[in-house]
Coordinates of C-alpha atoms in Angstrom, one line a residue:
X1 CA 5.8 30.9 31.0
X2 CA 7.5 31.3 27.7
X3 CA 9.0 35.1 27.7
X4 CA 9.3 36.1 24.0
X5 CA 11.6 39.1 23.5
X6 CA 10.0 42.6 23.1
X7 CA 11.2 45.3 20.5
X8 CA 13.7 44.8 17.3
X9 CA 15.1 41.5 17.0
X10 CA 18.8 40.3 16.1
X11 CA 21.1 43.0 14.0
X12 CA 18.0 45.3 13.9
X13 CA 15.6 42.3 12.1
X14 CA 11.6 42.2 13.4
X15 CA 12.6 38.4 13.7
X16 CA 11.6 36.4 16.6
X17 CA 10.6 33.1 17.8
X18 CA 6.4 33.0 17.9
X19 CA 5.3 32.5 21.3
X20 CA 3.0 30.3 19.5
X21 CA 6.0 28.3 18.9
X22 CA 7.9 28.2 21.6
X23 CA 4.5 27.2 23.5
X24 CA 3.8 24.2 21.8
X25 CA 4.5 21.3 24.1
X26 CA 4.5 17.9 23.4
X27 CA 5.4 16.1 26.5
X28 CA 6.5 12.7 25.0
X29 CA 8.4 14.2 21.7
X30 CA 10.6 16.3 24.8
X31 CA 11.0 13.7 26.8
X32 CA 12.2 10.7 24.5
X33 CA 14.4 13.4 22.6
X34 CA 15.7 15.5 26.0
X35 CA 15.9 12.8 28.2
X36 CA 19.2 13.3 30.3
X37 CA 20.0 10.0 30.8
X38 CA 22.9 8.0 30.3
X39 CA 21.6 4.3 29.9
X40 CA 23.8 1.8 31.3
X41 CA 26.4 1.1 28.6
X42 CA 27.1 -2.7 29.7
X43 CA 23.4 -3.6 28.3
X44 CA 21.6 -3.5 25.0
X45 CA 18.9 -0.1 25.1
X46 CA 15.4 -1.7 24.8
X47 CA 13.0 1.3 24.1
X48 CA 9.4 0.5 24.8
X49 CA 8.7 4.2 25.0
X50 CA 7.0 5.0 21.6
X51 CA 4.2 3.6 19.5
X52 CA 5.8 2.6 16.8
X53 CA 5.3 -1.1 15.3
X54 CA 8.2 -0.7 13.0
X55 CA 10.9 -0.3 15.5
X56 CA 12.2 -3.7 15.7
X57 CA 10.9 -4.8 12.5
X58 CA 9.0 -8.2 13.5
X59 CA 5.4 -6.2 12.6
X60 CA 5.2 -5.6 8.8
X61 CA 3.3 -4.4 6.0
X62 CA 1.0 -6.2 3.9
X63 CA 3.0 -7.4 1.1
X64 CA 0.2 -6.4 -1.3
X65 CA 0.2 -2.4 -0.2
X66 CA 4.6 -2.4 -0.5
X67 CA 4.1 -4.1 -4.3
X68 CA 1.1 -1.2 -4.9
X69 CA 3.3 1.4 -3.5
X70 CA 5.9 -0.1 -5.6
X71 CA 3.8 0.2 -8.4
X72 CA 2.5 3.8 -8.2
X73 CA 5.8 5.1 -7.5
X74 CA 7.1 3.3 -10.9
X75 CA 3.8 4.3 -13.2
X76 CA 4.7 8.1 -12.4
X77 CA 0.5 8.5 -12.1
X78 CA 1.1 9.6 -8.6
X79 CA 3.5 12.3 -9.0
X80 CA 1.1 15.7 -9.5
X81 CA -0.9 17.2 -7.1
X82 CA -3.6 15.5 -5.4
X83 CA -7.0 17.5 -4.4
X84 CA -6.6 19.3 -1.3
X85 CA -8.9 16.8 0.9
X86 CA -7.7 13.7 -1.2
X87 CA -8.2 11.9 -4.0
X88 CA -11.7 10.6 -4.8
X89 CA -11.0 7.1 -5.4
X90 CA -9.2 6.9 -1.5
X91 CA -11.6 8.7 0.2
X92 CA -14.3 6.1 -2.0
X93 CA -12.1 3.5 -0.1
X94 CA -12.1 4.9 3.5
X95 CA -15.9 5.6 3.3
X96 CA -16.1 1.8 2.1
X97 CA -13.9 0.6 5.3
X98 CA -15.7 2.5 7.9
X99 CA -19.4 1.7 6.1
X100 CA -18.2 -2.6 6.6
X101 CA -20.1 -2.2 10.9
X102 CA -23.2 -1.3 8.9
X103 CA -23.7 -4.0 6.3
X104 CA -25.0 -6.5 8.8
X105 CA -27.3 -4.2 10.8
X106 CA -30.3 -2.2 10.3
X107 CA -29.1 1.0 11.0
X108 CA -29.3 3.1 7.6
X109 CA -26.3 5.6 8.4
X110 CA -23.2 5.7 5.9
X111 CA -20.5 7.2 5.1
X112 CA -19.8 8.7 1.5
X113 CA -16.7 9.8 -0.2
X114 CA -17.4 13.7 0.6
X115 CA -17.5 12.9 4.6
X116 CA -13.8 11.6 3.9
X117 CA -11.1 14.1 4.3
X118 CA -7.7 13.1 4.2
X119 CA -4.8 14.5 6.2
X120 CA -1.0 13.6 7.5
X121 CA -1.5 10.8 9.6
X122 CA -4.4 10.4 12.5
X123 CA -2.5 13.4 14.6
X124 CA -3.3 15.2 11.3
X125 CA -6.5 14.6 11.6
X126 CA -6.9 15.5 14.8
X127 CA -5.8 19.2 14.9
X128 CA -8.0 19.4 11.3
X129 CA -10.8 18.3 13.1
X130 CA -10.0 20.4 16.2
X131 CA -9.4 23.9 13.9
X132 CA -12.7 23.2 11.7
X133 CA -14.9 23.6 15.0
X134 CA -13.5 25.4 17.6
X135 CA -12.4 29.5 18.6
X136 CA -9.9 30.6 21.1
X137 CA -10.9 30.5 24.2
X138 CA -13.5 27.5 23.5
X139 CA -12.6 24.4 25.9
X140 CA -12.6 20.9 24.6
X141 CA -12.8 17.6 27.1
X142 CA -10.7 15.4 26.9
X143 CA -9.5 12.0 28.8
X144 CA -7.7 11.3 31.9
X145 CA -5.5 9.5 31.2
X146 CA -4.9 10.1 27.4
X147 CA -2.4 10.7 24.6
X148 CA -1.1 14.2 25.1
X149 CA -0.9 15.1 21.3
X150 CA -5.0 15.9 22.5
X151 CA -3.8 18.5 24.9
X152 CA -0.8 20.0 22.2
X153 CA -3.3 20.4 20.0
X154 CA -5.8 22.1 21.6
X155 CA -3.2 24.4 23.0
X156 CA -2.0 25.4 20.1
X157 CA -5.4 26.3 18.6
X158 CA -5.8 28.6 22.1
X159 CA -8.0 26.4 23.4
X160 CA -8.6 24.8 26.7
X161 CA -9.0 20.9 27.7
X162 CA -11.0 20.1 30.5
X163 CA -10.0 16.8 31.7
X164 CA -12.9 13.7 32.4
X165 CA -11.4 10.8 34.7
X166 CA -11.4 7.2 32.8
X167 CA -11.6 4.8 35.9
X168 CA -8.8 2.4 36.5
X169 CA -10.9 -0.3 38.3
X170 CA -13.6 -0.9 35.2
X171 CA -11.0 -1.2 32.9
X172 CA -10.1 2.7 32.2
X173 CA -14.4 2.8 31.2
X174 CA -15.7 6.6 31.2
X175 CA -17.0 8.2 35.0
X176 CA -19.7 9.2 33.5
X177 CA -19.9 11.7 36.5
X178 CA -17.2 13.3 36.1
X179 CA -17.8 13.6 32.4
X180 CA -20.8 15.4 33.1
X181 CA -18.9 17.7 35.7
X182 CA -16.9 18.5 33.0
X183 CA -19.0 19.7 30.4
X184 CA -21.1 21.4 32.8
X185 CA -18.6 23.3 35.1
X186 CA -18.1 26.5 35.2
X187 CA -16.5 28.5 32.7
X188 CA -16.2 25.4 30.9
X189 CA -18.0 26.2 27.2
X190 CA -17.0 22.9 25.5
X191 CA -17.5 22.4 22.5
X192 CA -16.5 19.3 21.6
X193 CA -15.1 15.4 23.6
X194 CA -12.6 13.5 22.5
X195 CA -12.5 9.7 23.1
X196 CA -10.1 7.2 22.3
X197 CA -11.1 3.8 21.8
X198 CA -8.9 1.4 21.6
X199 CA -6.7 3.5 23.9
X200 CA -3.5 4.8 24.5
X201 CA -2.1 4.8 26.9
X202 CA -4.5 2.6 28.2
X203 CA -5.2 -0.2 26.0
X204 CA -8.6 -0.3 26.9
X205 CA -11.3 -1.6 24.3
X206 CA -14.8 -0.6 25.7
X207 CA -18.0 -2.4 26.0
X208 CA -20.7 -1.6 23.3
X209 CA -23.2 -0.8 25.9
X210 CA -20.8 1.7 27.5
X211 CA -19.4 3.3 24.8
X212 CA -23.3 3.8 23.5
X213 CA -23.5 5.7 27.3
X214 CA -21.3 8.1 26.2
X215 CA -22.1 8.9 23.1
X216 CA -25.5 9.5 24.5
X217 CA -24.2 11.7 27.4
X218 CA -22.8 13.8 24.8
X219 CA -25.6 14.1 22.8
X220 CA -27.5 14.9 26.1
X221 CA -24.9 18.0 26.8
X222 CA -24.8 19.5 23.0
X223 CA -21.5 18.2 22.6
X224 CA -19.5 17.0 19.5
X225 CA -18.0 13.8 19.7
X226 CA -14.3 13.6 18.2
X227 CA -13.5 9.8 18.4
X228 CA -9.9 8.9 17.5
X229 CA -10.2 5.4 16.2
X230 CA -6.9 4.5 14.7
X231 CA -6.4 1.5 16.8
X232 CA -9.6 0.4 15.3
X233 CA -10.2 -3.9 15.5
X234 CA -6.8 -4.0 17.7
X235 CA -8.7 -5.6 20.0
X236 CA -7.5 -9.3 21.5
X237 CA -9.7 -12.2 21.2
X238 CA -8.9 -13.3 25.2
X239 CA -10.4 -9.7 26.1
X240 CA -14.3 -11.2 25.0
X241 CA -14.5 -7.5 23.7
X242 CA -15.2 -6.0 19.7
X243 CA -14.5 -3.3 18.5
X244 CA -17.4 -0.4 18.3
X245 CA -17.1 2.4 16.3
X246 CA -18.8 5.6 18.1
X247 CA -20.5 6.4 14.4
X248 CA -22.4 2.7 14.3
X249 CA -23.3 2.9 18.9
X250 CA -25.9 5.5 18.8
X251 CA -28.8 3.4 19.8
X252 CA -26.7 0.7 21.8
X253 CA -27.4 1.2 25.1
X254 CA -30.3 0.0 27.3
X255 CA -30.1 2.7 29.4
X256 CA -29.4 5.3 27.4
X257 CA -32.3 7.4 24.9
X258 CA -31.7 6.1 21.8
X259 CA -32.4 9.1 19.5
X260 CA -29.8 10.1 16.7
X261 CA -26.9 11.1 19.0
X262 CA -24.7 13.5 18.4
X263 CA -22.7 15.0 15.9
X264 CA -19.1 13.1 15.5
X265 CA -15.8 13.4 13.7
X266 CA -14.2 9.8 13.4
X267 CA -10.3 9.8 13.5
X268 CA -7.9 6.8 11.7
X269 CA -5.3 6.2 9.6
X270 CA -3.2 3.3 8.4
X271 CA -0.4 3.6 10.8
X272 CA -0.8 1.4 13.1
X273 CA -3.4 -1.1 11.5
X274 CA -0.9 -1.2 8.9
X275 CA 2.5 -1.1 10.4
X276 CA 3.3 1.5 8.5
X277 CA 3.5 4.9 10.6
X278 CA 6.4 6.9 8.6
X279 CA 3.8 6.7 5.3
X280 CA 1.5 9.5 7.5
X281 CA -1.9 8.8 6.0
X282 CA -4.9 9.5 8.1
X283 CA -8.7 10.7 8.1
X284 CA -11.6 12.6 9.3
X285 CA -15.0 10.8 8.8
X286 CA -17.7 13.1 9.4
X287 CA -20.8 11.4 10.8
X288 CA -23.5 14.3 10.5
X289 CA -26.9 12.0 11.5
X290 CA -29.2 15.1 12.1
X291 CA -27.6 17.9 10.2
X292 CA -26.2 19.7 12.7
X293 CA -22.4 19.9 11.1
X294 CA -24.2 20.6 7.5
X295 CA -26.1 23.7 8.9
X296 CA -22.8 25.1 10.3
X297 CA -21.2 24.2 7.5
X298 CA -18.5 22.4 9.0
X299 CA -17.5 20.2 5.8
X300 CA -16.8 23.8 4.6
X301 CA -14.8 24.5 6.9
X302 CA -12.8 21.1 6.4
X303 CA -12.4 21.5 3.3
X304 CA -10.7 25.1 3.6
X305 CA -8.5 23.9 5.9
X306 CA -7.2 21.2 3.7
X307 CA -6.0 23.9 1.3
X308 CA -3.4 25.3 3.4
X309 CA -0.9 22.5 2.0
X310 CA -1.8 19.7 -0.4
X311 CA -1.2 16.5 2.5
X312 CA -1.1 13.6 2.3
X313 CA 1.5 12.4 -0.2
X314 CA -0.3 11.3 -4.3
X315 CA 1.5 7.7 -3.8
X316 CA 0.3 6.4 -0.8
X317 CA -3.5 7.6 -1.6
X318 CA -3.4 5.8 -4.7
X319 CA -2.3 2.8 -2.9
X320 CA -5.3 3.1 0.0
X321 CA -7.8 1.1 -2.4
X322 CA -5.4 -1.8 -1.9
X323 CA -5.0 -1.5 1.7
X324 CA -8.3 -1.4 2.6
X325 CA -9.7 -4.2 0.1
X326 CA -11.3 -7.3 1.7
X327 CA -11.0 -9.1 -1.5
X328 CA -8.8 -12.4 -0.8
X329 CA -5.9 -11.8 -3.2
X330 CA -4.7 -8.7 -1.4
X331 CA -4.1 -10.9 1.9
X332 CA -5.1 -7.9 4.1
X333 CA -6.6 -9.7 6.7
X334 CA -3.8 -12.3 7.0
X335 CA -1.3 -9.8 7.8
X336 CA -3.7 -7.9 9.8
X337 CA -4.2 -11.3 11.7
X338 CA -0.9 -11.5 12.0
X339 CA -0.1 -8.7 13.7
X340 CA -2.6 -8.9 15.8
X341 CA -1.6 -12.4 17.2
X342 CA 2.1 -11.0 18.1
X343 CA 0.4 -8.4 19.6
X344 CA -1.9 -10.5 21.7
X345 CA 0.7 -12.9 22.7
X346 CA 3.2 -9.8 24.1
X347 CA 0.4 -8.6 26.1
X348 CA 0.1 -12.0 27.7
X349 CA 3.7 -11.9 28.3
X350 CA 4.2 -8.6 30.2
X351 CA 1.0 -8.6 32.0
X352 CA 2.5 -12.7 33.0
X353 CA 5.8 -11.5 34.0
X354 CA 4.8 -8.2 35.6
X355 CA 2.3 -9.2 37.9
X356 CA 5.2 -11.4 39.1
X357 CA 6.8 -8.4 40.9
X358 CA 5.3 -6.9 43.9
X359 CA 5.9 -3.6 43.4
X360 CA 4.4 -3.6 39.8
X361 CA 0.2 -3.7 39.4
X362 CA -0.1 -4.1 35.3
X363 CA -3.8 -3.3 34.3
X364 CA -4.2 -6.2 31.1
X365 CA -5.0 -4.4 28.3
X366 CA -7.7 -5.4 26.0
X367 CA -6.3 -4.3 22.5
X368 CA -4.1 -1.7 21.3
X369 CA -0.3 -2.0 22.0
X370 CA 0.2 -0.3 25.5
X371 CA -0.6 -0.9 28.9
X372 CA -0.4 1.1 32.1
X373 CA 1.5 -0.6 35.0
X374 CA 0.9 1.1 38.7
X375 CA 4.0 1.5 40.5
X376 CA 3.6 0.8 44.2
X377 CA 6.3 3.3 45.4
X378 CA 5.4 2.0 49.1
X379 CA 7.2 -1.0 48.1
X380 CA 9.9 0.7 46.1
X381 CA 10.7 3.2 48.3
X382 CA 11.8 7.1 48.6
X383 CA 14.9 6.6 46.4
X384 CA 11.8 5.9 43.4
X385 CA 9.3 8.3 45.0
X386 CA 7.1 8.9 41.7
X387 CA 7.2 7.7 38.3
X388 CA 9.2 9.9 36.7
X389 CA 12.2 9.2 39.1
X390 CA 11.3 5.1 38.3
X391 CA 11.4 6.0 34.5
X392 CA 15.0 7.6 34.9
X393 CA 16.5 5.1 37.3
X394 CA 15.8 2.6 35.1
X395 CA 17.0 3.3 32.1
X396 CA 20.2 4.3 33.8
X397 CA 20.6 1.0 35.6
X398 CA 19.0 -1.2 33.3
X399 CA 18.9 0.7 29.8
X400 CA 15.1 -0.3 29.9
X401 CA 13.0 2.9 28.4
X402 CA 9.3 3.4 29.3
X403 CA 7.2 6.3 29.7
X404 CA 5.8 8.1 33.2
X405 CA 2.6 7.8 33.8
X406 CA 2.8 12.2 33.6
X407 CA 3.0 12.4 30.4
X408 CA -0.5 11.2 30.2
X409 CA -2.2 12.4 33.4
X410 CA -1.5 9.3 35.0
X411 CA 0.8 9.9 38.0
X412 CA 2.1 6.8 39.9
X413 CA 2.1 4.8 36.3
X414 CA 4.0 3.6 33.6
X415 CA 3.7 3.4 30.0
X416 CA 4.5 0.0 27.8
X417 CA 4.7 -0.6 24.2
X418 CA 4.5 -4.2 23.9
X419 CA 5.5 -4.1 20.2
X420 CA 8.9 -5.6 20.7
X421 CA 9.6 -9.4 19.6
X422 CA 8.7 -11.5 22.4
X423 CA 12.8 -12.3 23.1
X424 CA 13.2 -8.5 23.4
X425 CA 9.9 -8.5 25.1
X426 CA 11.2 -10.9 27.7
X427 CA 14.5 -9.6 28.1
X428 CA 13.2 -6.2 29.2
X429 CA 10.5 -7.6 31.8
X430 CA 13.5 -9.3 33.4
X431 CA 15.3 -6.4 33.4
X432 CA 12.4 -4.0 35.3
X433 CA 11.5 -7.0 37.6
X434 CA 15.6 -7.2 38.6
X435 CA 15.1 -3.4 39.0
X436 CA 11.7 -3.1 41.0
X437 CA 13.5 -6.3 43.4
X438 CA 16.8 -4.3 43.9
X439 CA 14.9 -1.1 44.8
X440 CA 11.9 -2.7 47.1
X441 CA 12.1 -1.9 50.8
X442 CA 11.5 -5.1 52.7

């Protein structure tokens, strides 16, 4: 518990940290910049801790959106204030993007430029979408595992997560069950699910059919769906999976009733689609197919919210029209195709290399850049009795950095970004195997 002092602060001043403040956790941020650990100084530092494409610099930009950037920065059009919830023309071009699932179908749903509203990157637009719906005290569910920005957020808004188990065996797919369980146990009064698909940590894709389950489950339990989507079409052509946006699955399922569904708030950004994380651009798509966010005037609400500070930056909204254009000069889909190929082809590698070791189980992921790997400490022993004591022996012995499975809700795992150039890539997968052989009890 975080004890905020009582009474007069410093020299007499009514200053103090907020408890607010000094309550906000966010478990990787403390760990990857608090960690205690020396790495061993006779070896290179590999990190494959954080999501971040740019780190090694193999996963670039489109050429097209740096000359665009290039170009607004230069025309000094982009230097006044944009409108609070973004510029028409990019929210024009996000409603565009997300509208592309719907051309070839019959469904009549679509997005327009007022169910856009930009923010600072997809965590932006996560605790946007979070504030515009919920109270203190309200609970949200959210997955098990799953990105803990989910949990910071919620907690910082005074609100509680209830946690819904994703299932290991079926690919880190939804319990249904305990879904339900959540939403319905006591005390609970969500409001609102979160999802994440493509996930991290997971880097599960989900089946169609399945996803449609969900979204039907929530629409059976009155809740609203927050999906966060930025990994969006990061999904590897071996995995014999597409990508499904939660907005275009109402319907999908043969089990499932296939009425309207619920009410949803669709998360993304450019950041990882685009390799460009530090230029924080994100969205909230609001999918309102019965009403039920126009009666309560959530797009208000949004829209108030926005107003608080004028985010994100005039230059990089001005450049979204080239960023998310299909037409052919702009190349987009050549880099995207691009990255996605290294991607896929890293993924390969560590699940290759990893299931090699017998104290390792990798789950393969199916998109995304992460997978979970299952530590089998009754191979490794006590000296590595859980995964946050395998996270810090390794990077001291072999300056390889990954992520406990804690930080997620995933004890007895570890996190991998397999963003690195394969060489790196390759390096570091020796180096854990070396480790996990050194450490195994015969």
């Amino acid at each position: 518990d975080v004890q905020r002092a009582a009474g007069p602060g410093t020299g007499g001043f009514r200053v103090r940290a907020s408890r607010r403040a000094l309550e906000t956790v966010n478990p990787i941020r403390n760990l990857v910049q608090n960690i205690d650990v020396r790495p061993n100084p006779q070896l290179e530092k590999i990190d494959l801790s954080v999501g971040d494409p740019t780190v090694y610099g193999n996963l670039a930009p489109p050429p097209a959106a740096l000359d665009a950037l290039a170009d607004a920065v230069r025309s000094g059009a982009s230097n006044g204030y944009p409108p609070s919830f973004g510029t028409f023309a990019a929210r024009s071009a996000v409603a565009s993007f997300l509208n592309a699932p719907f051309a070839t179908g019959s469904d009549a749903f679509r997005f327009t430029a007022d169910d856009i509203f930009l923010t600072p990157g997809t965590s932006g637009a996560l605790e946007l979408a979070m504030a515009a719906v919920v109270e203190r005290g309200d609970a949200v569910l959210i997955p098990q595992p799953g990105f803990p920005l989910f949990q910071t957020v919620a907690g910082n808004l005074g609100v509680r997560c209830v946690r819904y188990k994703l299932k290991p065996e079926s690919n880190w797919e939804v319990d249904l069950d305990s879904l339900r369980a959540a939403a319905t146990s006591e005390g609970s009064a969500a409001v609102a699910v979160v999802i994440n698909n493509p996930s991290n940590p997971c880097g599960s894709v989900w089946r169609t059919e399945h996803l449609a389950e969900v979204v039907a489950l929530a629409a059976e339990l009155g809740l609203l769906v927050i999906s966060d989507e930025v990994y969006a079409d990061l999904v590897f052509l071996t995995s014999q999976r597409t990508f499904t946006s939660a907005a275009s699955a109402v319907g999908q399922s043969s089990t499932a009733s296939a009425a309207a569904g619920p009410p949803m708030m669709i998360l993304g950004g450019i950041s990882k689609r685009f390799a460009v994380p530090g230029w924080r651009l994100g969205w909230v798509a609001v999918a309102d197919r019965t009403g039920v966010l126009a009666e309560a005037n959530v797009r208000g609400a949004l829209r108030q919210l926005t107003t608080r500070m004028l985010l994100p930056n005039r230059a990089v909204q001005d450049v979204l029209p080239v960023m998310l254009s299909a037409a052919p000069e702009h190349a987009n889909g050549a880099a995207f195709d691009a990255l996605l190929s290294e991607l896929e082809r890293n993924a390969a590698v560590c699940v290759d290399e990893l299931s090699r070791c017998p104290a390792l189980v990798p789950i393969a992921p199916q998109g995304a850049m992460y997978l979970l790997v299952k530590l089998d400490h009754a191979v490794l022993g006590t000296k590595l009795a859980d995964d946050m004591a395998f996270t810090r022996a390794l990077l001291e012995e072999e300056a390889v950095f990954v992520l406990p499975g804690q930080c997620f809700e995933a004890p007895g795992f570890v996190r991998i970004v397999f963003a690195a150039p394969e060489r790196v890539l390759r390096e570091a997968l020796q180096r854990i195997s070396r480790f996990c052989l050194r450490h195994s009890e015969s």
